[in-house]
Amino acid sequence: MDMEGTPSLHGYYMPAEWEPHSQCWIGWPERPDNWRNNAVPGQLVFARVASAISKFEPVTVCASGAQWANARSQLPENVRVVEMSLNDSWFRDTGPTIVIGRSASCSQPEPKVAGIDWNFNSWGGVDDGCYPDWSHDLLVAQKILAIEKLPRFPHTMILEGGSIHVDGEGTCLTTEECLLNKNRNPNLTKEQIEDQLKAYLGVTKIIWLPRGLYGDDDTNGHIDNMCCFVKPGVVLLSWTDDETDPQYERAVEAFSVLGNTTDAKGRKLEVIKLHVPGPLYMTEEEAAGVSQDDAKPRLAGTRLAASYVNFYTANGAIIAPQFGDQKWDDEAVRVLSKAFPYHEVVKIEGAREIVLAGGNIHCITQQQPRGIVQP
Ligand code: KQY
């Protein structure tokens, strides 16, 4: 397994998601102005995701004081439930990016594990973000690291975990649409952002896709709805064959960038196309179930940012969204099974509930890597 790459500022690096985890962290949805019908259907799907992952690695779910007993009652016994104040439940973005030290050896077999605590502004700040008060979310990473007694590397740069993917061998994938958006870090240049990613993630090469998935407006085009690594040198790309779909132009543009670059090790990338479902749109009934309060309004007729790339890689399993679109659901399982021959692909029905609130399975999960002992 990889212990190569360049040491980061602290001598730690972010491993690829398929490297071994000690556990997975998930928040518990609650706010009725983002989760329809008082978050009841969303909670059902979160419980399904947590339960599926818990068959492969330990899971901790964090729920507010008001929701702890409800979460406990819906989750299997083997899932730990801890109380934590939250503004919403997107731990990919509010949780820590957990990194591992490169110093593990026979004399010091326990690899060091630590967490980067990025700054967070609700995906765009007061004017452009998803909700105006993110004071609890700002503390999620710190609380998780405190629970696990892990060192914390705070960072002032606004960054969400869903906006980066790494291959564990020095390459980071991201989008210009998100990281260069003026609603994140208007005072940083592209080069300065690259320098921070290199220093904190232990990467040496950043591959910038111009845009993320069409309709992914909450996050301004997070990479985790658009493209991810399968292994070093191989990526999955959200695709559509429909030339009239606005996603087509984005997919072709990304395909061209990926086809004309190399990764940190100088490899050309193999690009596997993963067709999007639908297109899917929010119904009148779904929109009516979301209360109007502080959060960004959810409007009927909005194109849903639904993508099969937004899966979670657990120890030995791919936890994959299904949207009730038989043709593309089946095709996604076929493509993922072929791409990950040593993982079991576990289907999560009803992932549409998470998409209605602006994300998907990858967005609600955060892996805690275990680190690897060098022989
Ligand atoms: O997709 C994500 N990483 C998070 C989406 C958050 C949406 C909040 N409404």
XYZ file of C-alpha atoms and ligand atoms in Angstrom:
384
model
C 0.000 0.000 0.000
C 1.046 3.552 -0.572
C 3.272 5.380 1.827
C 4.857 7.344 -0.996
C 4.147 10.900 -2.059
C 5.430 14.073 -0.570
C 5.220 14.758 3.156
C 2.823 17.566 3.919
C 3.543 20.513 6.136
C 3.034 18.355 9.205
C 4.415 15.106 7.745
C 0.904 13.742 7.241
C -1.008 12.967 4.042
C -4.602 12.263 3.103
C -5.003 8.626 2.092
C -7.347 7.592 -0.709
C -10.838 6.670 0.424
C -10.306 2.974 -0.400
C -7.469 2.691 2.117
C -8.449 1.065 5.455
C -10.762 2.942 7.822
C -11.092 2.649 11.573
C -14.604 4.089 11.359
C -17.088 6.289 9.515
C -18.741 9.447 10.910
C -22.271 10.544 9.955
C -24.459 13.424 11.193
C -28.202 13.070 11.786
C -30.573 15.237 9.678
C -33.082 17.361 11.484
C -33.720 20.859 10.127
C -37.202 21.055 8.540
C -36.271 23.944 6.252
C -33.921 21.647 4.340
C -35.269 18.128 4.997
C -38.865 17.631 3.948
C -41.584 16.350 6.240
C -39.609 17.136 9.389
C -36.689 15.086 8.092
C -38.542 11.815 8.682
C -37.943 10.335 5.171
C -34.350 11.600 5.216
C -33.670 9.981 8.570
C -34.890 6.661 7.213
C -32.327 6.798 4.419
C -29.531 7.971 6.749
C -30.309 4.976 8.968
C -30.144 2.732 5.889
C -26.741 4.179 4.939
C -25.346 3.903 8.493
C -26.611 0.369 8.842
C -25.125 -0.678 5.474
C -21.716 0.818 6.287
C -21.714 -0.717 9.769
C -21.549 -4.185 8.200
C -18.065 -3.256 6.930
C -16.607 -0.801 9.469
C -17.636 0.853 12.753
C -19.995 3.825 12.405
C -20.593 6.764 14.735
C -23.697 8.901 14.179
C -23.831 12.365 15.778
C -27.293 13.704 16.637
C -28.454 16.812 18.462
C -29.754 16.538 22.026
C -33.310 16.826 20.709
C -32.741 13.984 18.244
C -30.456 11.603 20.124
C -33.187 9.225 21.321
C -34.874 9.218 17.923
C -31.594 8.485 16.146
C -30.757 5.768 18.661
C -34.120 4.103 18.097
C -33.707 4.049 14.308
C -30.130 2.804 14.183
C -28.827 -0.716 14.764
C -27.119 -1.512 18.075
C -23.669 -1.728 16.525
C -23.842 1.942 15.461
C -22.593 4.322 18.156
C -24.762 7.423 18.618
C -23.222 10.483 20.277
C -24.789 13.824 21.064
C -23.529 16.823 19.103
C -25.065 20.187 18.234
C -25.368 20.580 14.450
C -26.736 23.110 11.967
C -27.107 20.321 9.404
C -25.731 16.882 8.706
C -23.108 17.045 5.936
C -20.064 15.547 7.614
C -18.097 15.298 4.388
C -17.961 19.068 4.540
C -18.053 19.896 8.241
C -16.089 16.928 9.572
C -12.298 16.815 9.692
C -10.197 15.658 6.757
C -8.374 12.886 8.558
C -4.770 12.389 7.549
C -2.097 9.897 8.501
C 1.574 10.234 9.294
C 4.196 8.671 7.108
C 6.359 7.600 9.999
C 4.867 4.173 10.816
C 7.547 1.480 10.928
C 8.348 -1.779 12.728
C 9.780 0.149 15.662
C 6.770 2.473 15.748
C 3.987 0.364 14.248
C 1.055 2.597 15.154
C 0.656 5.166 12.382
C -0.073 8.661 13.565
C -3.540 9.952 12.708
C -4.628 13.614 12.832
C -7.356 15.820 11.405
C -7.443 18.991 9.360
C -10.125 21.372 10.590
C -10.848 23.582 7.574
C -12.782 26.795 7.855
C -16.452 26.570 6.755
C -18.980 29.190 5.603
C -22.121 27.178 4.782
C -21.070 26.791 1.114
C -20.901 30.482 0.331
C -21.374 32.737 3.349
C -24.344 34.787 4.508
C -25.295 36.018 1.035
C -24.740 32.874 -1.002
C -24.627 29.989 1.471
C -27.235 27.393 2.415
C -28.138 28.745 5.875
C -27.147 31.877 7.794
C -25.959 30.375 11.089
C -23.272 27.706 10.877
C -21.821 28.198 14.347
C -22.402 24.575 15.398
C -21.104 23.175 12.107
C -17.893 25.120 12.603
C -17.163 23.005 15.693
C -17.965 19.557 14.277
C -14.422 18.729 13.148
C -12.937 19.889 16.439
C -15.441 17.826 18.441
C -14.827 14.658 16.419
C -11.071 15.032 16.856
C -11.530 15.648 20.580
C -13.711 12.529 20.953
C -11.019 10.490 19.211
C -8.165 12.329 20.989
C -6.552 13.098 17.639
C -4.278 16.078 16.959
C -6.016 18.939 15.170
C -4.521 21.037 12.395
C -6.762 24.125 12.117
C -6.826 25.971 8.819
C -8.249 29.407 7.983
C -9.035 28.548 4.355
C -12.703 27.815 3.583
C -12.816 24.279 2.233
C -15.359 21.467 2.248
C -14.294 17.834 2.075
C -16.693 17.236 -0.830
C -14.670 19.628 -2.951
C -11.559 17.413 -3.005
C -10.713 13.834 -3.927
C -7.243 12.308 -3.661
C -5.623 9.161 -5.032
C -3.304 8.727 -2.013
C -0.316 8.902 -4.349
C 0.062 12.659 -4.624
C -2.875 13.705 -6.839
C -5.854 15.844 -5.854
C -8.948 16.378 -8.023
C -11.087 19.484 -7.585
C -13.192 22.035 -9.487
C -12.550 25.666 -10.287
C -16.275 26.349 -9.982
C -16.083 25.677 -6.246
C -12.584 26.372 -5.012
C -12.118 29.535 -7.059
C -15.615 30.809 -6.326
C -15.543 34.292 -4.846
C -17.904 33.119 -2.112
C -15.155 30.917 -0.593
C -11.680 32.476 -0.457
C -11.782 35.711 -2.464
C -8.379 36.770 -1.164
C -6.520 33.661 -2.291
C -5.196 33.071 -5.785
C -5.375 29.692 -7.512
C -1.665 29.214 -6.811
C -2.097 30.008 -3.118
C -4.967 27.526 -2.857
C -2.835 24.902 -4.603
C -0.018 25.564 -2.140
C -2.346 24.993 0.827
C -3.725 21.754 -0.639
C -0.197 20.524 -1.261
C 0.975 21.478 2.226
C -1.963 19.984 4.109
C -2.968 16.985 1.982
C 0.532 15.898 1.037
C -0.211 16.081 -2.691
C 2.024 17.371 -5.458
C -0.418 17.716 -8.338
C -3.869 19.321 -8.470
C -6.124 18.454 -11.411
C -8.705 21.211 -11.875
C -11.965 20.416 -13.646
C -13.641 23.652 -14.727
C -17.110 22.769 -13.428
C -18.950 20.235 -11.321
C -22.306 18.555 -11.957
C -25.074 20.606 -13.571
C -27.565 21.695 -10.889
C -25.147 21.276 -7.986
C -25.766 24.867 -6.942
C -25.744 24.332 -3.168
C -22.062 23.397 -3.266
C -21.018 25.347 -6.384
C -19.978 22.192 -8.158
C -18.294 19.879 -5.661
C -15.994 17.329 -7.248
C -17.675 14.480 -5.332
C -20.767 14.699 -7.546
C -18.701 14.915 -10.712
C -15.583 12.771 -10.636
C -13.651 10.482 -8.286
C -10.726 8.101 -8.281
C -11.250 4.344 -8.546
C -7.548 3.720 -8.044
C -4.449 5.690 -8.982
C -4.634 6.412 -12.705
C -8.361 5.627 -13.071
C -11.337 7.971 -12.530
C -15.120 7.769 -12.766
C -16.815 10.734 -14.457
C -20.493 11.722 -14.244
C -21.595 11.437 -17.832
C -24.627 11.811 -20.055
C -25.149 10.697 -23.654
C -27.924 13.268 -24.043
C -26.448 16.162 -25.971
C -29.425 18.355 -25.055
C -28.786 17.939 -21.313
C -26.763 20.860 -19.856
C -24.696 18.213 -18.075
C -23.399 17.072 -21.476
C -21.252 20.152 -22.046
C -19.786 19.867 -18.546
C -19.039 16.176 -18.945
C -17.347 16.666 -22.327
C -15.303 19.557 -20.950
C -14.163 17.460 -17.962
C -13.441 14.460 -20.188
C -11.150 16.627 -22.280
C -9.261 17.991 -19.247
C -8.849 14.506 -17.766
C -7.714 13.090 -21.095
C -5.053 15.751 -21.514
C -3.400 15.616 -18.135
C -1.250 13.288 -16.081
C -1.370 12.515 -12.381
C 1.340 13.147 -9.780
C 3.203 10.060 -10.926
C 3.053 11.038 -14.582
C 0.345 8.496 -15.520
C -2.269 9.243 -18.158
C -5.740 8.843 -16.680
C -8.227 6.188 -17.721
C -11.704 7.771 -17.605
C -14.733 5.544 -16.939
C -18.069 7.166 -17.805
C -20.844 6.790 -15.230
C -24.146 7.954 -16.684
C -26.307 10.229 -14.516
C -29.912 9.263 -13.705
C -32.944 11.060 -15.032
C -32.802 14.010 -15.397
C -34.683 14.217 -12.102
C -36.656 17.231 -10.836
C -38.134 18.210 -7.473
C -41.888 17.631 -7.433
C -44.554 20.002 -6.078
C -45.260 17.588 -3.252
C -41.598 17.302 -2.283
C -41.111 21.072 -2.301
C -44.256 21.585 -0.238
C -42.836 19.358 2.506
C -39.914 21.716 3.151
C -40.719 24.493 5.593
C -39.703 28.036 4.706
C -37.335 29.314 7.335
C -33.637 30.125 7.319
C -32.308 27.752 4.684
C -32.083 28.254 0.915
C -35.558 27.693 -0.538
C -36.344 24.345 -2.201
C -38.417 24.979 -5.302
C -40.586 22.595 -7.301
C -39.194 21.940 -10.773
C -35.547 22.362 -9.731
C -33.170 19.962 -11.469
C -31.777 17.615 -8.831
C -28.007 17.223 -8.607
C -28.178 13.436 -8.768
C -25.061 11.449 -9.607
C -23.843 7.897 -9.006
C -20.304 9.198 -8.427
C -21.421 10.330 -4.970
C -20.915 6.929 -3.292
C -18.971 6.033 -0.135
C -16.102 3.559 -0.146
C -16.175 1.532 3.075
C -13.751 -1.262 3.998
C -14.587 -3.778 1.256
C -17.795 -2.130 0.049
C -19.137 0.591 -2.205
C -22.231 2.159 -0.655
C -24.026 3.269 -3.798
C -27.033 5.555 -4.314
C -30.084 4.351 -6.214
C -32.736 6.771 -7.443
C -35.574 4.557 -8.650
C -34.475 5.053 -12.262
C -34.237 1.379 -13.174
C -32.150 1.717 -16.299
C -29.433 3.968 -14.917
C -29.541 2.475 -11.397
C -28.726 -0.948 -12.869
C -26.093 0.468 -15.175
C -24.404 2.247 -12.241
C -24.216 -0.975 -10.234
C -22.733 -2.741 -13.276
C -20.089 -0.037 -13.825
C -19.203 0.225 -10.124
C -18.960 -3.568 -9.730
C -16.569 -3.734 -12.662
C -14.533 -0.756 -11.455
C -14.230 -2.162 -7.912
C -13.944 -5.944 -8.391
C -12.770 -6.488 -4.811
C -15.584 -4.485 -3.213
C -19.188 -5.504 -2.680
C -21.530 -2.924 -4.217
C -24.332 -2.257 -1.711
C -27.362 -0.473 -3.154
C -29.077 2.239 -1.105
C -32.637 2.678 -2.325
C -34.260 6.068 -1.769
C -31.093 8.158 -2.127
C -33.332 10.745 -3.784
C -34.255 11.900 -0.256
C -30.673 13.036 0.324
C -30.480 14.678 -3.105
C -33.612 16.696 -2.320
C -31.635 18.331 0.500
C -28.613 19.052 -1.685
C -26.173 16.153 -1.396
C -25.797 12.400 -1.437
C -24.137 9.453 0.291
C -20.569 10.720 -0.032
C -21.622 14.120 1.298
C -23.084 12.695 4.513
C -20.140 10.444 5.402
C -16.579 11.044 6.597
C -14.040 8.248 6.811
C -11.508 7.982 9.600
C -8.503 6.301 8.002
C -6.695 3.736 10.088
C -3.269 4.300 8.628
C -1.089 1.552 7.304
C 1.734 -0.217 9.065
C 4.798 -0.418 6.865
C 6.413 -3.858 6.665
O -23.151 17.909 -1.153
C -22.633 18.283 -0.147
N -21.382 18.000 0.102
C -23.345 19.068 0.848
C -24.532 19.698 0.348
C -25.080 20.592 1.360
C -26.343 21.143 0.999
C -26.926 21.923 2.085
N -28.227 22.304 1.757
